[in-house]
Amino acid sequence: MLALASCAATAAAQTKEKPEWCKPLPRPEYKALERVLPDDPWFEVYKVAPSVFAIYEPHQAEETISYLIVGHKQAVLFDTGMGISDIHRVVTRLTSRPVVVLNSHTHDDHVGGNWQFPFIFGMDTDFTRKNAKGSRADAQAEITPDQICGDLPKGFNSSTYVTKPWKISLTIHDGFRVNLGGRTLEVIATPGHTPDAICLLDRENGLLFTGDTYYPAPIWLYRPETNLDQYVTSVKKIAALAPEVKLVLGAHNIPVAEPAVLPRLVEAIQAVRAGQGEVKPAEAGKELRSLNGFTFLLAASHQ
Ligand SMILES: [Zn+2]
């Protein structure tokens, strides 16, 4: 996902009302998960599988989830969140192993803490290289009052908030493997949401980290960098893995889903592209299309 400011921002600021999205939180699915580091004021951290931690940001509308996957020798941080609070501090509390960052894709809500880490593996796309230079506009749109639930962290400065630039240490590609010691993560290129979207597969443990290619909430597919043909090809590719996957871990809202959602996702996006599903208009030339429990946020002109 990636937010654009809405005109509701002004209204929320004036009335100091809780934004709508924030009213049903906490999401009930979190009750079944083991919470760790409960004292952090911004992040909620959950142990979702052995040596796998979901680092969730429930105080911002994206409800972004980054994952720390720890092996005997090193760890992978799959996304670094909004950059609103100090994810590096959380990671060092969870592991003493060296940490390599991979990004599910380089929208601002997944790369905000990249600058804090020395080793960033990036996909070989112009989109990745452009985003690695940082940006201000997308970051600023994430902190309008309608996007924030509760308090921003102490010391956070809204006026200077940007996505800070980072350096790509190593270029990676489809099929690239990271050996963490006792567990291996395999990069699966899944372009569509963005040109540099990837999933990570821990084949031995049956874990598939799906980034924004799948998460259990409306899937955002409206930006100019989104390619729907590629998206369909990519979801077919990960749906083919469903029989060997035990847990699907997406990048927003709720960190765990059943692998059976993946083949159903293929059917849903194909049907929606064929014109099926319930349509609701959304702001600024977008529409929501819902079918069989899936919702997609599309450009109104999508095909
Ligand atoms: Zn995204």
Short mmCIF file of C-alpha atoms and ligand atoms in Angstrom, two decimals:
data_model
loop_
_atom_site.label_atom_id
_atom_site.label_comp_id
_atom_site.label_asym_id
_atom_site.label_seq_id
_atom_site.Cartn_x
_atom_site.Cartn_y
_atom_site.Cartn_z
CA MET A 1 0.00 0.00 0.00
CA LEU A 2 0.96 3.60 -0.21
CA ALA A 3 -1.26 6.41 0.95
CA LEU A 4 -2.32 9.62 -0.66
CA ALA A 5 -3.58 12.40 1.58
CA SER A 6 -7.34 12.82 1.58
CA CYS A 7 -9.50 15.82 2.26
CA ALA A 8 -10.69 14.04 5.43
CA ALA A 9 -7.34 15.14 6.90
CA THR A 10 -8.51 18.66 7.56
CA ALA A 11 -11.78 17.53 9.14
CA ALA A 12 -10.01 15.08 11.44
CA ALA A 13 -7.50 17.74 12.47
CA GLN A 14 -10.22 20.22 13.33
CA THR A 15 -12.35 17.85 15.39
CA LYS A 16 -9.49 15.70 16.77
CA GLU A 17 -11.66 12.69 16.05
CA LYS A 18 -10.20 9.24 15.74
CA PRO A 19 -9.88 8.37 12.03
CA GLU A 20 -12.39 5.70 10.88
CA TRP A 21 -9.72 3.10 10.08
CA CYS A 22 -8.39 3.26 13.60
CA LYS A 23 -11.69 2.69 15.44
CA PRO A 24 -11.82 -1.13 15.07
CA LEU A 25 -8.20 -1.60 16.23
CA PRO A 26 -6.76 -3.75 17.71
CA ARG A 27 -7.62 -6.35 15.08
CA PRO A 28 -8.92 -9.55 16.73
CA GLU A 29 -6.45 -11.80 14.85
CA TYR A 30 -3.61 -10.44 17.00
CA LYS A 31 -5.08 -12.04 20.17
CA ALA A 32 -3.87 -15.46 19.01
CA LEU A 33 -0.28 -14.26 18.44
CA GLU A 34 2.60 -14.16 20.93
CA ARG A 35 3.58 -10.56 21.61
CA VAL A 36 7.16 -9.69 22.54
CA LEU A 37 8.83 -6.37 23.55
CA PRO A 38 5.47 -5.00 24.76
CA ASP A 39 7.09 -1.82 26.07
CA ASP A 40 7.80 -0.26 22.65
CA PRO A 41 5.44 2.72 22.25
CA TRP A 42 5.25 2.65 18.41
CA PHE A 43 5.88 -0.89 17.17
CA GLU A 44 3.96 -4.01 18.18
CA VAL A 45 6.19 -7.06 17.80
CA TYR A 46 4.84 -10.61 17.46
CA LYS A 47 6.66 -13.93 17.26
CA VAL A 48 4.75 -15.51 14.35
CA ALA A 49 6.95 -18.61 13.76
CA PRO A 50 10.18 -19.91 15.35
CA SER A 51 12.78 -17.10 15.06
CA VAL A 52 10.41 -15.00 12.91
CA PHE A 53 9.10 -11.69 14.20
CA ALA A 54 6.39 -9.47 12.72
CA ILE A 55 7.11 -5.79 13.46
CA TYR A 56 3.74 -4.04 13.12
CA GLU A 57 2.98 -0.28 13.05
CA PRO A 58 -0.66 0.06 14.19
CA HIS A 59 -0.53 3.82 14.80
CA GLN A 60 -0.34 4.73 11.11
CA ALA A 61 -3.00 3.96 8.49
CA GLU A 62 -0.80 1.72 6.36
CA GLU A 63 -0.54 -0.70 9.32
CA THR A 64 2.73 -1.81 7.78
CA ILE A 65 4.34 -5.06 8.89
CA SER A 66 8.08 -5.69 8.52
CA TYR A 67 9.57 -9.12 9.32
CA LEU A 68 12.77 -10.13 11.05
CA ILE A 69 13.82 -13.67 10.08
CA VAL A 70 16.69 -14.97 12.19
CA GLY A 71 19.16 -17.78 11.36
CA HIS A 72 22.19 -19.12 13.25
CA LYS A 73 24.64 -16.84 11.43
CA GLN A 74 22.66 -13.81 10.31
CA ALA A 75 19.19 -12.34 10.00
CA VAL A 76 17.12 -10.79 7.23
CA LEU A 77 14.93 -7.79 7.89
CA PHE A 78 12.24 -7.91 5.20
CA ASP A 79 11.22 -4.23 5.01
CA THR A 80 12.02 -1.45 7.44
CA GLY A 81 8.63 0.21 7.84
CA MET A 82 7.65 3.86 7.86
CA GLY A 83 10.80 5.42 9.31
CA ILE A 84 8.60 7.16 11.89
CA SER A 85 10.20 5.37 14.85
CA ASP A 86 13.51 3.54 15.41
CA ILE A 87 13.19 0.06 13.87
CA HIS A 88 16.95 -0.49 14.23
CA ARG A 89 16.55 -0.36 18.00
CA VAL A 90 13.77 -2.96 17.88
CA VAL A 91 15.87 -5.26 15.66
CA THR A 92 18.91 -5.07 17.95
CA ARG A 93 16.69 -6.02 20.88
CA LEU A 94 15.48 -9.10 18.96
CA THR A 95 18.80 -10.41 17.61
CA SER A 96 22.54 -9.92 18.02
CA ARG A 97 23.25 -11.44 14.58
CA PRO A 98 24.31 -9.26 11.62
CA VAL A 99 21.26 -8.03 9.71
CA VAL A 100 20.73 -7.77 5.96
CA VAL A 101 17.78 -5.73 4.69
CA LEU A 102 15.68 -6.86 1.74
CA ASN A 103 12.59 -4.91 0.69
CA SER A 104 9.34 -6.42 -0.51
CA HIS A 105 9.35 -3.37 -2.81
CA THR A 106 10.50 0.22 -2.41
CA HIS A 107 7.33 2.21 -1.68
CA ASP A 108 7.98 4.64 1.16
CA ASP A 109 6.08 2.65 3.80
CA HIS A 110 8.49 -0.32 3.42
CA VAL A 111 11.87 1.42 3.24
CA GLY A 112 11.62 4.14 5.91
CA GLY A 113 14.34 2.63 8.13
CA ASN A 114 16.65 1.42 5.33
CA TRP A 115 19.11 4.26 6.00
CA GLN A 116 19.79 2.81 9.47
CA PHE A 117 21.30 -0.42 8.10
CA PRO A 118 24.64 -0.99 6.32
CA PHE A 119 23.59 -3.95 4.14
CA ILE A 120 20.68 -3.47 1.75
CA PHE A 121 20.05 -5.92 -1.06
CA GLY A 122 18.03 -4.35 -3.89
CA MET A 123 16.43 -5.47 -7.13
CA ASP A 124 18.00 -4.36 -10.41
CA THR A 125 15.32 -1.90 -11.52
CA ASP A 126 15.28 1.82 -12.25
CA PHE A 127 12.30 2.09 -9.89
CA THR A 128 14.47 0.76 -7.02
CA ARG A 129 17.37 3.06 -7.85
CA LYS A 130 15.07 6.09 -8.05
CA ASN A 131 13.46 5.31 -4.68
CA ALA A 132 16.86 4.73 -3.04
CA LYS A 133 17.44 8.47 -3.46
CA GLY A 134 14.67 9.11 -0.90
CA SER A 135 11.67 11.41 -1.17
CA ARG A 136 9.55 13.82 0.79
CA ALA A 137 6.05 13.98 -0.76
CA ASP A 138 4.95 10.38 -0.14
CA ALA A 139 6.32 10.47 3.41
CA GLN A 140 4.54 13.72 4.25
CA ALA A 141 1.22 12.30 2.97
CA GLU A 142 1.55 9.46 5.52
CA ILE A 143 1.41 11.72 8.58
CA THR A 144 -1.65 13.89 7.95
CA PRO A 145 -4.00 13.65 10.98
CA ASP A 146 -6.35 11.18 9.24
CA GLN A 147 -3.41 8.77 8.87
CA ILE A 148 -2.36 8.68 12.52
CA CYS A 149 -4.01 6.67 15.31
CA GLY A 150 -2.83 7.75 18.77
CA ASP A 151 0.47 9.48 19.38
CA LEU A 152 3.47 9.90 17.12
CA PRO A 153 6.71 8.88 18.88
CA LYS A 154 8.36 11.30 21.30
CA GLY A 155 10.81 13.53 19.50
CA PHE A 156 9.29 12.87 16.05
CA ASN A 157 9.46 15.99 13.90
CA SER A 158 6.63 16.13 11.34
CA SER A 159 8.09 19.03 9.38
CA THR A 160 11.38 17.25 8.66
CA TYR A 161 9.90 13.77 8.07
CA VAL A 162 11.12 12.32 4.77
CA THR A 163 12.06 8.93 3.37
CA LYS A 164 15.82 9.10 3.81
CA PRO A 165 18.07 7.84 1.02
CA TRP A 166 19.94 4.56 1.30
CA LYS A 167 22.70 2.70 -0.53
CA ILE A 168 22.10 -0.57 -2.35
CA SER A 169 24.97 -2.87 -1.28
CA LEU A 170 24.17 -5.74 -3.61
CA THR A 171 21.87 -6.26 -6.58
CA ILE A 172 19.64 -9.33 -6.35
CA HIS A 173 17.41 -11.18 -8.81
CA ASP A 174 14.76 -13.87 -9.03
CA GLY A 175 16.05 -17.10 -7.47
CA PHE A 176 18.70 -15.36 -5.34
CA ARG A 177 19.24 -17.17 -2.05
CA VAL A 178 20.29 -15.84 1.33
CA ASN A 179 21.76 -18.45 3.68
CA LEU A 180 21.08 -17.34 7.25
CA GLY A 181 22.63 -20.45 8.82
CA GLY A 182 20.13 -23.26 9.37
CA ARG A 183 17.58 -21.57 7.12
CA THR A 184 17.63 -20.26 3.57
CA LEU A 185 15.47 -17.57 2.05
CA GLU A 186 14.77 -17.59 -1.67
CA VAL A 187 13.86 -14.44 -3.59
CA ILE A 188 10.84 -14.80 -5.87
CA ALA A 189 10.45 -11.86 -8.24
CA THR A 190 6.76 -10.89 -8.26
CA PRO A 191 6.53 -7.66 -10.28
CA GLY A 192 3.10 -6.09 -10.59
CA HIS A 193 2.35 -3.94 -7.54
CA THR A 194 5.71 -2.36 -8.41
CA PRO A 195 8.46 -3.42 -10.86
CA ASP A 196 10.71 -4.43 -7.94
CA ALA A 197 8.17 -6.43 -5.88
CA ILE A 198 9.51 -9.69 -4.43
CA CYS A 199 8.31 -12.46 -2.15
CA LEU A 200 10.61 -14.45 0.12
CA LEU A 201 10.26 -18.20 0.48
CA ASP A 202 11.58 -20.17 3.43
CA ARG A 203 10.97 -23.50 1.74
CA GLU A 204 12.11 -25.72 4.60
CA ASN A 205 9.80 -24.07 7.10
CA GLY A 206 6.91 -23.48 4.69
CA LEU A 207 6.86 -19.69 5.10
CA LEU A 208 6.03 -17.33 2.25
CA PHE A 209 6.47 -13.60 2.85
CA THR A 210 4.32 -11.89 0.24
CA GLY A 211 4.92 -8.14 0.71
CA ASP A 212 2.17 -6.13 -1.01
CA THR A 213 1.50 -8.86 -3.57
CA TYR A 214 -0.87 -10.34 -1.00
CA TYR A 215 -2.03 -9.19 2.43
CA PRO A 216 -5.43 -9.72 4.09
CA ALA A 217 -6.91 -6.27 3.33
CA PRO A 218 -7.75 -4.23 0.20
CA ILE A 219 -4.81 -4.70 -2.19
CA TRP A 220 -3.64 -1.45 -3.77
CA LEU A 221 -3.07 -1.71 -7.49
CA TYR A 222 -3.71 1.79 -8.78
CA ARG A 223 -0.36 3.55 -8.94
CA PRO A 224 1.31 4.31 -12.31
CA GLU A 225 4.12 1.87 -11.45
CA THR A 226 1.60 -0.99 -11.07
CA ASN A 227 1.30 -3.42 -13.98
CA LEU A 228 -1.80 -5.61 -13.77
CA ASP A 229 -0.68 -8.16 -16.38
CA GLN A 230 2.52 -8.72 -14.45
CA TYR A 231 0.58 -8.84 -11.18
CA VAL A 232 -1.60 -11.70 -12.47
CA THR A 233 1.49 -13.62 -13.65
CA SER A 234 3.11 -13.09 -10.25
CA VAL A 235 0.13 -14.22 -8.18
CA LYS A 236 -0.09 -17.36 -10.34
CA LYS A 237 3.58 -17.98 -9.60
CA ILE A 238 3.09 -17.79 -5.82
CA ALA A 239 -0.23 -19.68 -5.93
CA ALA A 240 1.69 -22.59 -7.47
CA LEU A 241 3.72 -22.73 -4.24
CA ALA A 242 0.64 -23.03 -2.01
CA PRO A 243 0.90 -26.84 -1.55
CA GLU A 244 4.33 -26.50 0.06
CA VAL A 245 3.53 -23.40 2.13
CA LYS A 246 2.19 -23.50 5.69
CA LEU A 247 1.89 -19.80 6.41
CA VAL A 248 1.53 -16.69 4.24
CA LEU A 249 2.90 -13.51 5.78
CA GLY A 250 1.82 -10.24 4.14
CA ALA A 251 3.03 -6.70 4.64
CA HIS A 252 -0.08 -4.92 5.99
CA ASN A 253 -2.77 -5.17 8.66
CA ILE A 254 -2.54 -8.83 9.75
CA PRO A 255 0.64 -10.93 9.60
CA VAL A 256 -0.73 -14.43 9.08
CA ALA A 257 -2.91 -16.03 6.43
CA GLU A 258 -3.62 -19.53 5.14
CA PRO A 259 -1.92 -20.60 1.89
CA ALA A 260 -5.36 -21.52 0.46
CA VAL A 261 -5.91 -17.78 -0.12
CA LEU A 262 -3.34 -17.76 -2.93
CA PRO A 263 -5.22 -19.77 -5.60
CA ARG A 264 -8.39 -17.92 -4.61
CA LEU A 265 -6.53 -14.63 -5.14
CA VAL A 266 -5.68 -15.68 -8.71
CA GLU A 267 -9.34 -16.38 -9.45
CA ALA A 268 -10.46 -13.13 -7.84
CA ILE A 269 -8.08 -10.79 -9.67
CA GLN A 270 -8.81 -12.47 -12.99
CA ALA A 271 -12.56 -12.21 -12.47
CA VAL A 272 -12.25 -8.57 -11.43
CA ARG A 273 -10.25 -7.77 -14.53
CA ALA A 274 -12.98 -9.43 -16.55
CA GLY A 275 -15.42 -6.91 -15.09
CA GLN A 276 -16.90 -8.97 -12.25
CA GLY A 277 -17.21 -8.01 -8.60
CA GLU A 278 -18.95 -5.32 -6.62
CA VAL A 279 -17.72 -1.82 -7.52
CA LYS A 280 -17.49 1.13 -5.16
CA PRO A 281 -16.06 4.45 -6.28
CA ALA A 282 -13.04 5.65 -4.31
CA GLU A 283 -11.34 9.05 -4.19
CA ALA A 284 -9.36 10.60 -7.06
CA GLY A 285 -10.09 8.37 -10.04
CA LYS A 286 -9.91 5.07 -8.18
CA GLU A 287 -12.41 2.30 -7.52
CA LEU A 288 -12.72 -0.57 -5.08
CA ARG A 289 -13.70 -3.93 -6.55
CA SER A 290 -14.66 -6.76 -4.23
CA LEU A 291 -15.16 -10.42 -4.99
CA ASN A 292 -15.10 -13.61 -2.89
CA GLY A 293 -13.59 -11.90 0.15
CA PHE A 294 -10.89 -9.99 -1.78
CA THR A 295 -10.90 -6.26 -2.44
CA PHE A 296 -8.68 -4.46 -4.92
CA LEU A 297 -8.12 -0.71 -5.14
CA LEU A 298 -7.71 0.01 -8.83
CA ALA A 299 -7.41 3.01 -11.10
CA ALA A 300 -10.93 3.66 -12.44
CA SER A 301 -9.50 3.25 -15.95
CA HIS A 302 -7.99 -0.20 -15.26
CA GLN A 303 -8.38 -3.03 -17.78
ZN ZN B 1 3.36 -0.77 -1.83
#
